[in-house]
Amino acid sequence: MMRLELVKRPQRSMLFSALSPFIAFGLTIIAGAILFALLGVNPLTAFEIYFIEPISQVWQLHELAIKAAPLILIAVGLSVCYKANIWNIGAEGQFILGGIFGSIIPVLFPGFEGPLVLPLMLLFGMVGGAFYAAIPALLKTRFGTNEILTSLMLVYVAQLFLDWLVRGPWRDPQGHGFPQTIQFNDSAVLPELMPDAGRANWGFVFALVAAVLIWVLMSRLLKGFEVRVLGSSPRAGRFAGFGLSRMVFFAFLLSGALAGLAGISEVSGAIGQLQPVISPGYGFTAIIVAFLGRLNPLGIVAAGLVLALTYLGGEAVQSALGISDKVARVFQGMLLFFVLGCDTLIHYRIRLVGMALAKGAAKLDAAPKLKEAR
Amino acid sequence: MSADHDGANLLEVRGLTKIFGTLTACDHIDLNIAKGEIHALLGENGAGKSTLVKMLFGSLEPNSGDIFWNGEAVRITSPGMAKKLGIGMVFQHFSLFEALTAAENIALSLDDGSPISSIAAKARALSFSYGLPLDPDSLVGDLSVGERQRIEIIRCLLQTPQLIILDEPTSVLTPQEADKLFETLERLRSEGKSILYISHRLEEVKRICDRATVLRHGKVVGHCNPREETASSLARMMVGNEVKAVVRAPAEGIETAQPLLEIRALSRKPATPFSIPLKNINLNVRAGEVIGIAGVAGNGQGELFESVSGEVLQQDAASVRIRGKDAGALSITGRRLMGAAFVPEERLGHGAAPRMKLSENLLLSRHATDGKVFVGAGGAVKSGAVYAAAQRIIVAMDVRKSAPDPEAAALSGGNLQKFIVGRELDRSPAVMVVNQPTWGVDAGAAAHIRQALIELARSGSAVLVISQDLDELFEISDAIAVMHNGELSKPLPIAEATFEKIGLLMGGAEPGHAEHTLETA
């Protein structure tokens, strides 16, 4: 019997730390080629349709920006959480609540028009997302619940709440019974950046601005230092006088607000009304974006564009080759798997251990390790 | 050295070398351990003692060199194999589960499927015959450190080893508990077992060890008979040069000086099932004096430090007072702003964030007190000013490092500790509270840190030092109080304090009631 063990490396390779996302991407391509071959499609053709064609024209680049904007907005917020070692998995729900809160004005007060509408909607969206993120933060700080579980479970609550709204109280009375709200009036629609060239709207600009601001926060401000200290050594953070509870709220509210902003931008810009489903899983995909971008806001911009492409590619292979668009999910999953795998192997090396020998060693090692963990 | 090739050696090590990256932790180490001897392995921290022992116990593989066991070449590839050969080890940091009983902990490491009850019976018999009283059915969490060490020793003895390796065994014991341990060791020697005794306490090495091997910077610098050496000649071998003695000028007029740190009736409930409650602690530290707090590890010193530093707040704001003002309800930042500074026991992960640069670690404890200097408008960190201040501290404390601003984890323990202490001294705090100032620090750096603490006090600050190292406390303190089971004794002025008096208090004796000393520990 053999057994695999992860042994901590004494030193991390700087080179491979930097290369890791690219290696992961390469491995994803290889695994993807095998996947396409098994589906009976020539991998080269499939890759051309998946990765090249969707960005070969200017209007398609606009589509890419539309898909990338929410991913980047959410992921930069999540990067702050994850740097603080706080695990907000519920950005999808915060995104939806942002969409709902932001839609209050155009849905309930359709007569209210003017330049104030849009800023108010965006503000409401951020408040909605932040409010929804405050729930797991409160549960964690007050009752010590695991934020991974609570934030994830609240996603389903948000999805069902939206579903109920658009089928019930907020349904468009003139909508022939379709489960959707009224179309937003013009002053409630996020303008397009270059209407002549494509559909990309201001959401992409918000994403870039947010990425730069978060970068400044994390690398230049004392608050960012606090995030990094509490995330990497909580006890040193407490010694520094930084409060962990305050940090939980800060990280959740910030990431929730950005997810909410992404939600209302998507609803107001790309969709123009509320529907039962307003996100193809942006909140979850953004987790991959955050890690692929090494939790660095500028890396996240690049990673967001890559993941946006997997969405477009998924749609493209579906229409051109008749392959399920779930293949996009498969690609995203593989990418996350390989990123995390590469990161792990940067910190650890694998050792094969014979069972009989390992037993004694493991028994002896187990206790001190447990102690360390506490 | 006489026993070199006469075949009576239980263990022979030839040219053992271990290289970590660019560091040669062990460089062609030669070592002979004869049957029935207590052999000391001496060396400062970082001299390569732990690396050598780990290779002997199979948890590290040497890069080159040979190990002979009873004259036969062996490769020790795992701790399991070391045990099979007959090598047992008692670690400095215990590997025991607090929520299990002593017998259950022993069963875990024996791993031969025998029932707990029979293991408990064997352990009881063994502990009785070696004079190490132990109840195998007691929960480890309820036991004192000395008792925990007995579990480790009995666990090791149950495997009937020929060679027992003890890593700094007395660092957690009272002087009286240590005496008991020495009796056991002498008994084991008389039975023909060999002991490799790792320590930096020269007096005890002189007292019980037959031979000594001294390491410095990964190399063997000498073999000797410790009984023929003096403590200072051994120290010279370990350090390589004369260590500057700490000078303690007599404190003048401190009886009338203002108390800068007052602890009044401080009590604290245990935070976890295995932590110690603090019971009605009272102490004044006046301007100009160093007060030492002695005690065996785990008697509430950590809890006291957290309460005084403000990492844990008190319900009664008056229970901790700094410079005459109530501070009990203030956070650590609030207390720092009143002029207090703190150095915790753990360097990595508590006093410093391991993966952050030294300059960032400077900001860690001083972002509020030096807010104007280090943090600009809008919360922007002035990294230039922080960097300059870090360099100033590095120079002042003679911190040796490999890069201009390395990560904290890249420094040796002693150099990081110099930086952490220097970070606080640089502020000239009115009150300084230090937990284990020189734990694991080499002699040269330790002397530097101790001298700096004395000078801080003599310049008019109040210094409180919590330490397990009695030599250190006697060297720097003007008075020593003892912590036992969450209670603090009255401080004994240094002129009246003796090792024996302090040792009895550490074992839990009330002053003047020396009879029921050890077993209450």
mmCIF file of N, CA, C and O in Angstrom, chain B residues 445-477:
data_model
loop_
_atom_site.group_PDB
_atom_site.id
_atom_site.type_symbol
_atom_site.label_atom_id
_atom_site.label_comp_id
_atom_site.label_asym_id
_atom_site.label_seq_id
_atom_site.Cartn_x
_atom_site.Cartn_y
_atom_site.Cartn_z
ATOM 1 N N ALA B 445 22.812 37.799 21.801
ATOM 2 C CA ALA B 445 21.620 38.613 21.601
ATOM 3 C C ALA B 445 20.855 38.766 22.906
ATOM 4 O O ALA B 445 20.307 39.840 23.205
ATOM 5 N N ALA B 446 20.826 37.693 23.705
ATOM 6 C CA ALA B 446 20.096 37.749 24.975
ATOM 7 C C ALA B 446 20.695 38.816 25.873
ATOM 8 O O ALA B 446 19.968 39.609 26.488
ATOM 9 N N ALA B 447 22.027 38.852 25.948
ATOM 10 C CA ALA B 447 22.676 39.857 26.797
ATOM 11 C C ALA B 447 22.319 41.260 26.315
ATOM 12 O O ALA B 447 22.041 42.161 27.115
ATOM 13 N N HIS B 448 22.287 41.429 25.008
ATOM 14 C CA HIS B 448 21.951 42.725 24.421
ATOM 15 C C HIS B 448 20.531 43.153 24.844
ATOM 16 O O HIS B 448 20.299 44.278 25.280
ATOM 17 N N ILE B 449 19.593 42.215 24.721
ATOM 18 C CA ILE B 449 18.198 42.530 25.042
ATOM 19 C C ILE B 449 18.057 42.830 26.535
ATOM 20 O O ILE B 449 17.419 43.809 26.943
ATOM 21 N N ARG B 450 18.691 42.012 27.375
ATOM 22 C CA ARG B 450 18.570 42.231 28.826
ATOM 23 C C ARG B 450 19.135 43.592 29.230
ATOM 24 O O ARG B 450 18.539 44.332 30.008
ATOM 25 N N GLN B 451 20.295 43.909 28.668
ATOM 26 C CA GLN B 451 20.908 45.202 28.987
ATOM 27 C C GLN B 451 19.981 46.345 28.574
ATOM 28 O O GLN B 451 19.796 47.308 29.315
ATOM 29 N N ALA B 452 19.370 46.190 27.408
ATOM 30 C CA ALA B 452 18.483 47.252 26.920
ATOM 31 C C ALA B 452 17.288 47.428 27.849
ATOM 32 O O ALA B 452 16.842 48.551 28.104
ATOM 33 N N LEU B 453 16.764 46.319 28.382
ATOM 34 C CA LEU B 453 15.608 46.419 29.291
ATOM 35 C C LEU B 453 16.005 47.128 30.589
ATOM 36 O O LEU B 453 15.254 47.966 31.099
ATOM 37 N N ILE B 454 17.186 46.791 31.112
ATOM 38 C CA ILE B 454 17.637 47.450 32.336
ATOM 39 C C ILE B 454 17.815 48.945 32.095
ATOM 40 O O ILE B 454 17.372 49.785 32.884
ATOM 41 N N GLU B 455 18.415 49.267 30.968
ATOM 42 C CA GLU B 455 18.648 50.684 30.695
ATOM 43 C C GLU B 455 17.348 51.455 30.527
ATOM 44 O O GLU B 455 17.219 52.606 30.945
ATOM 45 N N LEU B 456 16.365 50.777 29.922
ATOM 46 C CA LEU B 456 15.058 51.432 29.777
ATOM 47 C C LEU B 456 14.489 51.764 31.156
ATOM 48 O O LEU B 456 13.995 52.870 31.393
ATOM 49 N N ALA B 457 14.587 50.798 32.077
ATOM 50 C CA ALA B 457 14.063 51.041 33.427
ATOM 51 C C ALA B 457 14.831 52.172 34.104
ATOM 52 O O ALA B 457 14.233 53.082 34.671
ATOM 53 N N ARG B 458 16.139 52.139 33.998
ATOM 54 C CA ARG B 458 16.937 53.158 34.697
ATOM 55 C C ARG B 458 16.711 54.549 34.114
ATOM 56 O O ARG B 458 16.968 55.545 34.759
ATOM 57 N N SER B 459 16.204 54.591 32.899
ATOM 58 C CA SER B 459 15.912 55.906 32.333
ATOM 59 C C SER B 459 14.534 56.391 32.769
ATOM 60 O O SER B 459 14.041 57.410 32.299
ATOM 61 N N GLY B 460 13.872 55.630 33.668
ATOM 62 C CA GLY B 460 12.636 56.131 34.246
ATOM 63 C C GLY B 460 11.377 55.417 33.820
ATOM 64 O O GLY B 460 10.270 55.887 34.080
ATOM 65 N N SER B 461 11.504 54.271 33.149
ATOM 66 C CA SER B 461 10.318 53.527 32.748
ATOM 67 C C SER B 461 10.076 52.377 33.725
ATOM 68 O O SER B 461 10.968 51.999 34.483
ATOM 69 N N ALA B 462 8.865 51.836 33.681
ATOM 70 C CA ALA B 462 8.537 50.654 34.479
ATOM 71 C C ALA B 462 8.609 49.443 33.557
ATOM 72 O O ALA B 462 8.000 49.447 32.496
ATOM 73 N N VAL B 463 9.384 48.431 33.951
ATOM 74 C CA VAL B 463 9.565 47.268 33.088
ATOM 75 C C VAL B 463 9.095 46.011 33.818
ATOM 76 O O VAL B 463 9.515 45.745 34.941
ATOM 77 N N LEU B 464 8.197 45.279 33.180
ATOM 78 C CA LEU B 464 7.705 44.021 33.740
ATOM 79 C C LEU B 464 8.135 42.899 32.811
ATOM 80 O O LEU B 464 7.826 42.911 31.613
ATOM 81 N N VAL B 465 8.891 41.943 33.358
ATOM 82 C CA VAL B 465 9.416 40.857 32.535
ATOM 83 C C VAL B 465 8.863 39.530 33.042
ATOM 84 O O VAL B 465 9.047 39.170 34.200
ATOM 85 N N ILE B 466 8.163 38.820 32.172
ATOM 86 C CA ILE B 466 7.686 37.477 32.504
ATOM 87 C C ILE B 466 8.673 36.510 31.878
ATOM 88 O O ILE B 466 8.963 36.622 30.678
ATOM 89 N N SER B 467 9.210 35.579 32.664
ATOM 90 C CA SER B 467 10.205 34.678 32.086
ATOM 91 C C SER B 467 10.211 33.343 32.809
ATOM 92 O O SER B 467 9.895 33.256 33.986
ATOM 93 N N GLN B 468 10.556 32.290 32.056
ATOM 94 C CA GLN B 468 10.749 30.987 32.694
ATOM 95 C C GLN B 468 12.209 30.777 33.043
ATOM 96 O O GLN B 468 12.561 29.783 33.658
ATOM 97 N N ASP B 469 13.035 31.700 32.601
ATOM 98 C CA ASP B 469 14.474 31.538 32.781
ATOM 99 C C ASP B 469 14.893 32.250 34.062
ATOM 100 O O ASP B 469 14.985 33.474 34.111
ATOM 101 N N LEU B 470 15.114 31.456 35.105
ATOM 102 C CA LEU B 470 15.419 32.058 36.407
ATOM 103 C C LEU B 470 16.732 32.837 36.383
ATOM 104 O O LEU B 470 16.845 33.901 36.975
ATOM 105 N N ASP B 471 17.728 32.287 35.676
ATOM 106 C CA ASP B 471 19.011 33.001 35.598
ATOM 107 C C ASP B 471 18.794 34.406 35.064
ATOM 108 O O ASP B 471 19.356 35.381 35.559
ATOM 109 N N GLU B 472 17.958 34.478 34.041
ATOM 110 C CA GLU B 472 17.686 35.771 33.433
ATOM 111 C C GLU B 472 17.032 36.719 34.429
ATOM 112 O O GLU B 472 17.436 37.874 34.571
ATOM 113 N N LEU B 473 16.034 36.207 35.151
ATOM 114 C CA LEU B 473 15.325 37.084 36.089
ATOM 115 C C LEU B 473 16.254 37.573 37.188
ATOM 116 O O LEU B 473 16.197 38.736 37.586
ATOM 117 N N PHE B 474 17.112 36.686 37.670
ATOM 118 C CA PHE B 474 18.049 37.118 38.711
ATOM 119 C C PHE B 474 19.036 38.145 38.162
ATOM 120 O O PHE B 474 19.555 38.967 38.907
ATOM 121 N N GLU B 475 19.301 38.055 36.877
ATOM 122 C CA GLU B 475 20.257 38.971 36.271
ATOM 123 C C GLU B 475 19.693 40.377 36.132
ATOM 124 O O GLU B 475 20.394 41.357 36.327
ATOM 125 N N ILE B 476 18.400 40.486 35.804
ATOM 126 C CA ILE B 476 17.903 41.821 35.452
ATOM 127 C C ILE B 476 16.906 42.410 36.440
ATOM 128 O O ILE B 476 16.656 43.604 36.411
ATOM 129 N N SER B 477 16.306 41.586 37.325
ATOM 130 C CA SER B 477 15.170 42.103 38.100
ATOM 131 C C SER B 477 15.617 42.817 39.372
ATOM 132 O O SER B 477 16.626 42.465 39.979
#
